Amino acid sequence: MPEVLIVGAGPVGLALAADLRVRGLDVDVVERRPAADGGTRAIGIHSPALAALETSGATDGLLERAVRIRRGEARADGRLLAAIRFDALRARHPYVAALPQAETVGVLSALAPAVRRGITVTAVRQDGAGVRVQAVGPDGDEELRADVVVVASGWAGRDLVYRPGVVRTRGYSDRYVMADVTASGDATALVHLERSGVLESFPLPGGRRRLVAWDGNGTDAIARRRYAAADPADAAARLREAAAERAGVDVEIAAASTFGVRRAVAPALRNGRIVVVGDAGHEVSPIGGQGMNLGLLDALTLAPLLAPWVRRGWEDGLARWERDRLASARHAARLAFANTMLGRRAGATAHAARTAALRTVLRGPGGAVFTRAYAMRFDRAARTE
Ligand SMILES: Cc1cc2nc3c(=O)[nH]c(=O)nc-3n(C[C@H](O)[C@H](O)[C@H](O)COP(=O)(O)OP(=O)(O)OC[C@H]3O[C@@H](n4cnc5c(N)ncnc54)[C@H](O)[C@@H]3O)c2cc1C
């Protein structure tokens, strides 16, 4: 029986497994997917997460592959609103490390114990001094046991730990279109806040950039039909048009994907010997780029508490960990919501007012606060970086 069983080999489960391995814990990881997910979602890793990943040795591997974004620009109507200086932060890593999520997962997989793939967990129950896990694998049903189970299953596995309705989930009507494209440009992150909606352009390794554009409101009938069809070529054409109109760039895009946004923060992350980390416990709008970072920080601040708990029964710090992680998730969810609002289409007057207000805020002391918030300096875990 392992000391710790981790459900889910996404970035958060793998980061925890890699860290616990270095700390000498006996860890198993189970994952329902037969192979690693090659799709890319998260691209930016912020300083607190990079610092926390140093224990497992992951930071060096990530930085070898990543582009370091030291500067960002907020632009409107073709003009600079404000520069965002990550390199001016007092942080251990004064930049955002940008690389595709699949590469992050690759680096973490190499450091974590081998994942048992093709195992879908169907139930997790406390059982005396341990936890009993029901699962279905290639050979049928199986039962697993561990001293502590950490659920890192993303939102898909939330029902393993929370009763329906316990995690209040709010869906937004905003829809976005996204693609990673070959494009010129330096390592500056660009956010174009235009009347027709936001266009974000973030550098990636290998002369590529991640483009994300606000793509309409998903509640009207036309939008619902359009998203139901979800044709990657159609989406690519809309993204190309948005890039040309909002940022003045002409770029080849063969296929693009669309996504909507939701917000959910669970009321608790721990029930006895079952602990929840990552998207299983909270989901924030990708417009803000903090979801994976939050989860990594859940996992990596939990890691040092696990050995004393499992081996000596010391629960010191767990209540505080849970409070801090929930507070950080609520903060990130509010920030992501604000970003989502700012990125919507606006009428001429509202856009002019929004632009003027942002210019004033970002060029004054508010600019430093914004940069700190964006770089997760207000996450509770940043205090110990
Ligand atoms: C378009 C987009 C862009 C994003 N950009 C950013 C960004 O720039 N920065 C950022 O920080 N975040 C970003 N995010 C959010 C980020 O992708 C997620 O927060 C992150 O993937 C969560 O990691 P996780 O390990 O908690 O969950 P997941 O990545 O969902 O991994 C969970 C794993 O658990 C497995 N699993 C689920 N149920 C079971 C089960 N019952 N049994 C066994 N295994 C199970 C799944 O197969 C999966 O492999 C973005 C998200 C999207 C959609």
Short mmCIF file of C-alpha atoms and ligand atoms in Angstrom, two decimals:
data_model
loop_
_atom_site.label_atom_id
_atom_site.label_comp_id
_atom_site.label_asym_id
_atom_site.label_seq_id
_atom_site.Cartn_x
_atom_site.Cartn_y
_atom_site.Cartn_z
CA MET A 1 0.00 0.00 0.00
CA PRO A 2 1.52 3.36 -0.98
CA GLU A 3 1.71 6.17 1.55
CA VAL A 4 0.13 8.57 -0.95
CA LEU A 5 -2.07 7.77 -3.96
CA ILE A 6 -2.56 10.59 -6.47
CA VAL A 7 -5.61 10.47 -8.75
CA GLY A 8 -4.83 12.25 -12.04
CA ALA A 9 -1.61 12.77 -13.98
CA GLY A 10 -2.26 16.32 -15.15
CA PRO A 11 0.38 18.94 -14.37
CA VAL A 12 -0.78 19.26 -10.77
CA GLY A 13 -0.79 15.56 -9.89
CA LEU A 14 2.57 15.07 -11.58
CA ALA A 15 4.16 18.07 -9.84
CA LEU A 16 3.06 16.65 -6.48
CA ALA A 17 4.31 13.16 -7.35
CA ALA A 18 7.72 14.48 -8.46
CA ASP A 19 8.09 16.54 -5.28
CA LEU A 20 7.04 13.70 -2.96
CA ARG A 21 9.45 11.35 -4.67
CA VAL A 22 12.34 13.66 -3.76
CA ARG A 23 11.05 13.73 -0.18
CA GLY A 24 11.23 9.94 -0.06
CA LEU A 25 7.52 9.16 0.15
CA ASP A 26 6.07 6.04 -1.40
CA VAL A 27 3.74 7.45 -4.07
CA ASP A 28 1.47 5.92 -6.71
CA VAL A 29 -0.21 7.89 -9.50
CA VAL A 30 -3.22 6.59 -11.46
CA GLU A 31 -4.58 8.20 -14.62
CA ARG A 32 -7.59 7.29 -16.71
CA ARG A 33 -6.03 8.35 -20.03
CA PRO A 34 -3.97 5.65 -21.71
CA ALA A 35 -1.47 8.26 -22.98
CA ALA A 36 -0.45 11.79 -21.96
CA ASP A 37 -2.71 14.58 -23.22
CA GLY A 38 -0.89 16.27 -26.10
CA GLY A 39 -3.22 19.29 -26.23
CA THR A 40 -2.02 22.63 -24.97
CA ARG A 41 -3.89 24.81 -22.52
CA ALA A 42 -1.72 26.54 -19.92
CA ILE A 43 1.36 28.31 -21.25
CA GLY A 44 2.52 30.70 -18.50
CA ILE A 45 4.28 29.65 -15.30
CA HIS A 46 4.76 32.43 -12.75
CA SER A 47 7.56 33.01 -10.27
CA PRO A 48 5.93 31.45 -7.15
CA ALA A 49 5.28 28.20 -9.02
CA LEU A 50 8.77 28.19 -10.60
CA ALA A 51 10.29 28.67 -7.15
CA ALA A 52 8.16 25.88 -5.66
CA LEU A 53 9.08 23.50 -8.49
CA GLU A 54 12.79 23.81 -7.66
CA THR A 55 12.56 21.08 -4.96
CA SER A 56 11.80 18.39 -7.55
CA GLY A 57 14.33 19.78 -10.04
CA ALA A 58 11.59 20.66 -12.55
CA THR A 59 12.37 24.38 -12.79
CA ASP A 60 15.64 23.93 -14.69
CA GLY A 61 13.99 21.65 -17.26
CA LEU A 62 11.10 24.06 -17.72
CA LEU A 63 13.37 27.09 -18.09
CA GLU A 64 15.51 25.27 -20.65
CA ARG A 65 12.43 24.90 -22.86
CA ALA A 66 10.54 28.11 -22.07
CA VAL A 67 10.57 31.64 -23.39
CA ARG A 68 11.06 34.08 -20.53
CA ILE A 69 8.53 36.89 -20.80
CA ARG A 70 10.00 39.87 -18.97
CA ARG A 71 7.70 42.52 -20.33
CA GLY A 72 4.12 42.93 -21.45
CA GLU A 73 2.20 45.69 -23.17
CA ALA A 74 -1.45 46.65 -22.85
CA ARG A 75 -2.56 48.40 -26.04
CA ALA A 76 -5.77 50.03 -27.26
CA ASP A 77 -6.65 51.73 -30.53
CA GLY A 78 -3.19 50.90 -31.83
CA ARG A 79 -1.48 52.82 -29.02
CA LEU A 80 0.42 51.74 -25.93
CA LEU A 81 -1.68 52.04 -22.80
CA ALA A 82 0.99 50.82 -20.39
CA ALA A 83 4.02 48.57 -20.16
CA ILE A 84 3.89 45.68 -17.69
CA ARG A 85 7.35 45.06 -16.24
CA PHE A 86 7.73 41.56 -14.84
CA ASP A 87 11.49 42.19 -14.79
CA ALA A 88 10.96 44.96 -12.23
CA LEU A 89 9.29 42.61 -9.73
CA ARG A 90 11.12 41.61 -6.58
CA ALA A 91 10.69 37.92 -7.29
CA ARG A 92 12.97 34.89 -7.47
CA HIS A 93 12.09 34.53 -11.16
CA PRO A 94 11.25 38.01 -12.49
CA TYR A 95 9.55 36.76 -15.66
CA VAL A 96 6.78 34.45 -16.82
CA ALA A 97 8.09 31.17 -18.27
CA ALA A 98 6.01 30.37 -21.36
CA LEU A 99 5.82 26.89 -22.87
CA PRO A 100 3.02 24.58 -24.01
CA GLN A 101 1.28 22.64 -21.23
CA ALA A 102 2.20 19.33 -22.90
CA GLU A 103 5.90 20.22 -22.48
CA THR A 104 5.37 21.10 -18.83
CA VAL A 105 3.70 17.73 -18.38
CA GLY A 106 6.64 16.08 -20.17
CA VAL A 107 9.20 17.65 -17.83
CA LEU A 108 7.17 16.69 -14.75
CA SER A 109 6.54 13.13 -16.02
CA ALA A 110 10.27 12.52 -16.28
CA LEU A 111 10.68 13.38 -12.59
CA ALA A 112 7.57 11.68 -11.20
CA PRO A 113 7.22 7.96 -10.49
CA ALA A 114 5.81 5.96 -13.42
CA VAL A 115 2.09 6.63 -13.87
CA ARG A 116 -0.36 3.67 -13.94
CA ARG A 117 -2.38 4.59 -17.01
CA GLY A 118 -5.82 3.44 -18.12
CA ILE A 119 -7.10 3.35 -14.51
CA THR A 120 -10.31 5.32 -13.90
CA VAL A 121 -11.10 5.97 -10.27
CA THR A 122 -14.82 5.65 -9.57
CA ALA A 123 -15.01 6.15 -5.79
CA VAL A 124 -12.81 7.34 -2.93
CA ARG A 125 -13.81 6.49 0.68
CA GLN A 126 -12.26 6.92 4.12
CA ASP A 127 -11.62 3.57 5.71
CA GLY A 128 -10.30 3.49 9.28
CA ALA A 129 -6.78 4.89 9.23
CA GLY A 130 -6.54 4.96 5.43
CA VAL A 131 -8.49 5.49 2.22
CA ARG A 132 -10.09 2.91 -0.05
CA VAL A 133 -10.27 3.65 -3.80
CA GLN A 134 -12.45 1.84 -6.33
CA ALA A 135 -11.17 1.89 -9.89
CA VAL A 136 -11.72 0.33 -13.29
CA GLY A 137 -8.62 -0.69 -15.24
CA PRO A 138 -7.80 -2.75 -18.32
CA ASP A 139 -8.42 -5.94 -16.31
CA GLY A 140 -11.73 -4.80 -14.83
CA ASP A 141 -12.59 -3.53 -11.34
CA GLU A 142 -9.87 -3.13 -8.77
CA GLU A 143 -9.55 -1.79 -5.25
CA LEU A 144 -6.61 0.33 -4.17
CA ARG A 145 -5.64 1.56 -0.70
CA ALA A 146 -3.38 4.31 0.59
CA ASP A 147 -2.71 6.23 3.82
CA VAL A 148 -3.67 9.48 2.07
CA VAL A 149 -5.35 10.08 -1.31
CA VAL A 150 -4.80 13.31 -3.18
CA VAL A 151 -7.43 13.98 -5.85
CA ALA A 152 -5.81 15.91 -8.73
CA SER A 153 -8.39 14.87 -11.30
CA GLY A 154 -9.23 18.29 -12.74
CA TRP A 155 -12.87 19.32 -12.97
CA ALA A 156 -13.77 15.99 -14.64
CA GLY A 157 -13.22 14.10 -11.39
CA ARG A 158 -14.84 16.58 -9.03
CA ASP A 159 -17.76 14.25 -8.33
CA LEU A 160 -15.34 11.82 -6.68
CA VAL A 161 -15.14 14.12 -3.69
CA TYR A 162 -17.97 16.66 -3.73
CA ARG A 163 -21.68 15.93 -3.72
CA PRO A 164 -23.54 17.43 -6.71
CA GLY A 165 -24.20 21.14 -6.23
CA VAL A 166 -21.62 21.59 -3.43
CA VAL A 167 -19.14 23.33 -5.74
CA ARG A 168 -21.12 26.23 -7.12
CA THR A 169 -20.03 26.70 -10.72
CA ARG A 170 -20.69 29.87 -12.64
CA GLY A 171 -20.48 29.79 -16.42
CA TYR A 172 -19.84 32.99 -18.37
CA SER A 173 -21.34 33.64 -21.76
CA ASP A 174 -17.98 34.76 -23.23
CA ARG A 175 -16.43 32.55 -25.87
CA TYR A 176 -12.81 32.68 -27.05
CA VAL A 177 -10.94 31.36 -30.04
CA MET A 178 -7.34 30.26 -29.67
CA ALA A 179 -4.41 28.91 -31.69
CA ASP A 180 -0.63 28.54 -31.36
CA VAL A 181 0.83 29.96 -34.57
CA THR A 182 4.17 30.66 -36.21
CA ALA A 183 4.66 34.40 -35.97
CA SER A 184 7.41 36.94 -35.71
CA GLY A 185 7.87 39.16 -32.69
CA ASP A 186 10.03 39.44 -29.61
CA ALA A 187 9.35 37.95 -26.17
CA THR A 188 6.82 40.62 -25.24
CA ALA A 189 3.31 39.63 -24.17
CA LEU A 190 0.74 41.81 -25.96
CA VAL A 191 -2.83 42.46 -24.87
CA HIS A 192 -4.90 44.49 -27.34
CA LEU A 193 -8.05 45.83 -25.71
CA GLU A 194 -10.12 46.89 -28.68
CA ARG A 195 -13.77 47.80 -29.18
CA SER A 196 -14.51 44.44 -30.76
CA GLY A 197 -12.94 42.57 -27.83
CA VAL A 198 -9.54 41.53 -26.59
CA LEU A 199 -6.75 39.91 -28.61
CA GLU A 200 -3.90 38.41 -26.60
CA SER A 201 -0.61 37.42 -28.18
CA PHE A 202 1.90 35.59 -26.00
CA PRO A 203 5.33 34.35 -27.06
CA LEU A 204 6.07 30.63 -27.10
CA PRO A 205 9.33 28.78 -27.81
CA GLY A 206 10.38 28.12 -31.41
CA GLY A 207 9.16 31.38 -32.98
CA ARG A 208 5.55 30.65 -32.11
CA ARG A 209 2.88 32.70 -30.37
CA ARG A 210 -0.37 31.87 -28.60
CA LEU A 211 -3.22 34.00 -29.97
CA VAL A 212 -6.47 34.25 -28.03
CA ALA A 213 -9.38 36.45 -29.11
CA TRP A 214 -12.73 37.23 -27.56
CA ASP A 215 -15.09 35.59 -29.99
CA GLY A 216 -18.55 36.67 -29.01
CA ASN A 217 -21.20 35.93 -26.60
CA GLY A 218 -22.22 32.29 -26.34
CA THR A 219 -25.80 32.84 -25.25
CA ASP A 220 -27.52 33.97 -28.45
CA ALA A 221 -28.83 31.42 -30.93
CA ILE A 222 -26.29 32.19 -33.69
CA ALA A 223 -23.39 31.82 -31.27
CA ARG A 224 -24.80 28.59 -29.85
CA ARG A 225 -25.06 27.11 -33.36
CA ARG A 226 -21.60 28.33 -34.26
CA TYR A 227 -20.02 26.71 -31.19
CA ALA A 228 -22.00 23.53 -31.54
CA ALA A 229 -20.48 23.16 -35.03
CA ALA A 230 -16.99 24.00 -33.64
CA ASP A 231 -15.29 23.74 -37.02
CA PRO A 232 -11.53 24.35 -36.48
CA ALA A 233 -11.16 25.97 -39.93
CA ASP A 234 -14.05 28.37 -39.25
CA ALA A 235 -12.56 29.21 -35.87
CA ALA A 236 -9.18 29.82 -37.54
CA ALA A 237 -10.76 32.25 -40.00
CA ARG A 238 -12.39 34.20 -37.16
CA LEU A 239 -9.12 34.33 -35.22
CA ARG A 240 -7.24 35.52 -38.28
CA GLU A 241 -9.80 38.26 -38.78
CA ALA A 242 -9.61 39.30 -35.13
CA ALA A 243 -5.79 39.41 -35.25
CA ALA A 244 -5.87 41.61 -38.34
CA GLU A 245 -8.54 43.95 -37.02
CA ARG A 246 -7.39 44.25 -33.41
CA ALA A 247 -3.62 43.98 -33.70
CA GLY A 248 -2.95 44.74 -37.36
CA VAL A 249 -1.18 41.40 -37.90
CA ASP A 250 -1.74 38.99 -40.76
CA VAL A 251 -0.98 35.44 -39.76
CA GLU A 252 -1.58 31.99 -41.28
CA ILE A 253 -3.83 29.92 -39.04
CA ALA A 254 -4.82 26.44 -40.23
CA ALA A 255 -6.96 25.43 -37.26
CA ALA A 256 -8.08 27.00 -34.02
CA SER A 257 -10.05 25.83 -31.01
CA THR A 258 -12.71 27.61 -29.00
CA PHE A 259 -13.35 27.62 -25.29
CA GLY A 260 -15.74 29.07 -22.76
CA VAL A 261 -15.01 30.11 -19.19
CA ARG A 262 -16.28 29.00 -15.81
CA ARG A 263 -15.60 29.95 -12.24
CA ALA A 264 -15.81 27.61 -9.28
CA VAL A 265 -14.10 27.47 -5.90
CA ALA A 266 -14.94 24.52 -3.64
CA PRO A 267 -15.89 25.23 -0.02
CA ALA A 268 -13.20 22.81 1.27
CA LEU A 269 -10.09 21.00 0.02
CA ARG A 270 -9.79 18.33 2.67
CA ASN A 271 -11.96 15.69 4.24
CA GLY A 272 -9.97 13.54 6.66
CA ARG A 273 -7.32 11.70 4.65
CA ILE A 274 -8.66 12.81 1.27
CA VAL A 275 -7.18 16.06 -0.09
CA VAL A 276 -8.08 17.94 -3.27
CA VAL A 277 -5.64 20.01 -5.38
CA GLY A 278 -5.80 21.84 -8.71
CA ASP A 279 -8.81 22.21 -10.98
CA ALA A 280 -10.67 19.52 -9.02
CA GLY A 281 -11.02 22.13 -6.25
CA HIS A 282 -11.18 25.35 -8.25
CA GLU A 283 -11.55 26.54 -11.79
CA VAL A 284 -10.74 30.05 -12.92
CA SER A 285 -11.12 31.71 -16.29
CA PRO A 286 -8.06 31.06 -18.50
CA ILE A 287 -8.18 34.79 -19.27
CA GLY A 288 -5.71 35.64 -16.54
CA GLY A 289 -3.55 32.55 -16.98
CA GLN A 290 -3.43 31.35 -13.38
CA GLY A 291 -5.40 28.08 -13.18
CA MET A 292 -2.50 25.68 -13.51
CA ASN A 293 -0.26 27.88 -11.35
CA LEU A 294 -2.83 27.84 -8.55
CA GLY A 295 -2.97 24.06 -8.72
CA LEU A 296 0.82 23.73 -8.75
CA LEU A 297 0.98 25.89 -5.66
CA ASP A 298 -1.74 23.81 -3.95
CA ALA A 299 0.31 20.71 -4.59
CA LEU A 300 3.74 22.07 -3.78
CA THR A 301 2.71 23.76 -0.53
CA LEU A 302 0.92 20.54 0.51
CA ALA A 303 3.97 18.35 -0.24
CA PRO A 304 6.09 19.26 2.83
CA LEU A 305 3.10 18.62 5.12
CA LEU A 306 2.45 15.11 3.84
CA ALA A 307 5.46 13.18 5.23
CA PRO A 308 4.98 14.35 8.86
CA TRP A 309 1.24 13.64 8.52
CA VAL A 310 1.53 10.18 6.98
CA ARG A 311 4.50 9.00 9.05
CA ARG A 312 3.96 10.63 12.42
CA GLY A 313 0.32 11.64 12.39
CA TRP A 314 1.17 15.34 12.64
CA GLU A 315 -1.58 17.36 11.09
CA ASP A 316 0.06 20.72 11.85
CA GLY A 317 -0.30 23.17 9.05
CA LEU A 318 -3.03 21.35 7.13
CA ALA A 319 -5.89 23.61 8.26
CA ARG A 320 -3.80 26.66 7.44
CA TRP A 321 -2.81 25.18 4.08
CA GLU A 322 -6.48 24.72 3.20
CA ARG A 323 -7.41 28.27 4.30
CA ASP A 324 -4.52 29.80 2.34
CA ARG A 325 -5.22 27.81 -0.82
CA LEU A 326 -8.93 28.65 -0.81
CA ALA A 327 -8.15 32.34 -0.21
CA SER A 328 -5.65 32.32 -3.11
CA ALA A 329 -8.14 30.57 -5.41
CA ARG A 330 -10.90 33.08 -4.60
CA HIS A 331 -8.48 35.92 -5.29
CA ALA A 332 -7.40 34.44 -8.63
CA ALA A 333 -11.04 33.83 -9.60
CA ARG A 334 -11.91 37.50 -8.94
CA LEU A 335 -8.91 38.69 -10.96
CA ALA A 336 -9.73 36.37 -13.85
CA PHE A 337 -13.32 37.61 -13.79
CA ALA A 338 -12.10 41.24 -14.00
CA ASN A 339 -9.88 40.31 -16.97
CA THR A 340 -12.79 38.59 -18.65
CA MET A 341 -14.97 41.70 -18.25
CA LEU A 342 -12.25 43.97 -19.64
CA GLY A 343 -11.87 41.79 -22.71
CA ARG A 344 -15.46 42.04 -23.89
CA ARG A 345 -16.75 43.93 -26.90
CA ALA A 346 -17.84 47.47 -25.95
CA GLY A 347 -19.75 50.33 -27.53
CA ALA A 348 -17.79 53.44 -28.59
CA THR A 349 -18.46 55.39 -25.39
CA ALA A 350 -17.87 52.47 -23.05
CA HIS A 351 -14.65 51.60 -24.90
CA ALA A 352 -13.37 55.19 -24.66
CA ALA A 353 -14.19 55.29 -20.93
CA ARG A 354 -12.58 51.87 -20.36
CA THR A 355 -9.43 52.90 -22.23
CA ALA A 356 -9.11 56.21 -20.36
CA ALA A 357 -9.65 54.53 -16.98
CA LEU A 358 -7.11 51.81 -17.74
CA ARG A 359 -4.53 54.34 -18.94
CA THR A 360 -4.88 56.28 -15.69
CA VAL A 361 -4.78 53.20 -13.47
CA LEU A 362 -1.97 51.37 -15.26
CA ARG A 363 0.30 54.39 -15.58
CA GLY A 364 -0.12 55.29 -11.89
CA PRO A 365 0.60 53.18 -8.79
CA GLY A 366 -2.20 50.86 -9.95
CA GLY A 367 0.16 49.62 -12.68
CA ALA A 368 2.51 48.06 -10.14
CA VAL A 369 -0.41 46.48 -8.29
CA PHE A 370 -1.76 45.07 -11.57
CA THR A 371 1.65 43.60 -12.47
CA ARG A 372 1.96 42.03 -9.02
CA ALA A 373 -1.54 40.58 -9.25
CA TYR A 374 -0.96 39.20 -12.73
CA ALA A 375 2.35 37.64 -11.62
CA MET A 376 0.63 35.99 -8.61
CA ARG A 377 2.52 38.04 -6.02
CA PHE A 378 -0.67 38.09 -3.90
CA ASP A 379 -0.95 34.31 -3.79
CA ARG A 380 -0.30 33.22 -0.20
CA ALA A 381 2.45 30.91 -1.46
CA ALA A 382 4.42 33.88 -2.83
CA ARG A 383 5.19 34.91 0.77
CA THR A 384 7.61 32.03 1.21
CA GLU A 385 9.20 32.23 -2.24
C1 LIG B 1 -7.61 27.38 -23.12
C2 LIG B 1 -6.98 27.30 -21.77
C3 LIG B 1 -5.84 28.04 -21.50
C4 LIG B 1 -5.27 28.01 -20.24
N1 LIG B 1 -4.15 28.77 -20.00
C5 LIG B 1 -3.62 28.77 -18.75
C6 LIG B 1 -2.40 29.52 -18.47
O1 LIG B 1 -1.82 30.19 -19.33
N2 LIG B 1 -1.90 29.47 -17.21
C7 LIG B 1 -2.47 28.70 -16.23
O2 LIG B 1 -1.95 28.70 -15.09
N3 LIG B 1 -3.58 27.95 -16.47
C8 LIG B 1 -4.16 27.96 -17.70
N4 LIG B 1 -5.24 27.17 -17.96
C9 LIG B 1 -5.77 26.28 -16.91
C10 LIG B 1 -4.99 24.96 -16.83
O3 LIG B 1 -4.98 24.30 -18.09
C11 LIG B 1 -5.62 24.05 -15.78
O4 LIG B 1 -5.76 24.81 -14.58
C12 LIG B 1 -4.73 22.83 -15.49
O5 LIG B 1 -4.71 21.94 -16.59
C13 LIG B 1 -5.26 22.07 -14.27
O6 LIG B 1 -4.40 21.01 -14.00
P1 LIG B 1 -4.91 19.77 -13.15
O7 LIG B 1 -3.74 18.83 -13.10
O8 LIG B 1 -5.52 20.23 -11.88
O9 LIG B 1 -6.11 19.14 -14.00
P2 LIG B 1 -6.11 18.46 -15.51
O10 LIG B 1 -5.07 19.13 -16.31
O11 LIG B 1 -7.50 18.48 -15.89
O12 LIG B 1 -5.59 17.01 -15.19
C14 LIG B 1 -6.40 16.09 -14.47
C15 LIG B 1 -6.05 14.66 -14.89
O13 LIG B 1 -6.83 13.76 -14.11
C16 LIG B 1 -7.34 12.73 -14.95
N5 LIG B 1 -8.57 12.20 -14.35
C17 LIG B 1 -9.77 12.83 -14.28
N6 LIG B 1 -10.68 12.05 -13.67
C18 LIG B 1 -10.03 10.90 -13.36
C19 LIG B 1 -10.44 9.69 -12.72
N7 LIG B 1 -11.70 9.53 -12.27
N8 LIG B 1 -9.55 8.69 -12.57
C20 LIG B 1 -8.26 8.84 -13.01
N9 LIG B 1 -7.82 9.97 -13.64
C21 LIG B 1 -8.69 10.99 -13.79
C22 LIG B 1 -7.57 13.43 -16.29
O14 LIG B 1 -7.59 12.51 -17.36
C23 LIG B 1 -6.39 14.39 -16.35
O15 LIG B 1 -5.26 13.81 -16.98
C24 LIG B 1 -5.84 27.19 -19.23
C25 LIG B 1 -6.98 26.43 -19.50
C26 LIG B 1 -7.55 26.48 -20.76
C27 LIG B 1 -8.79 25.66 -21.03
#
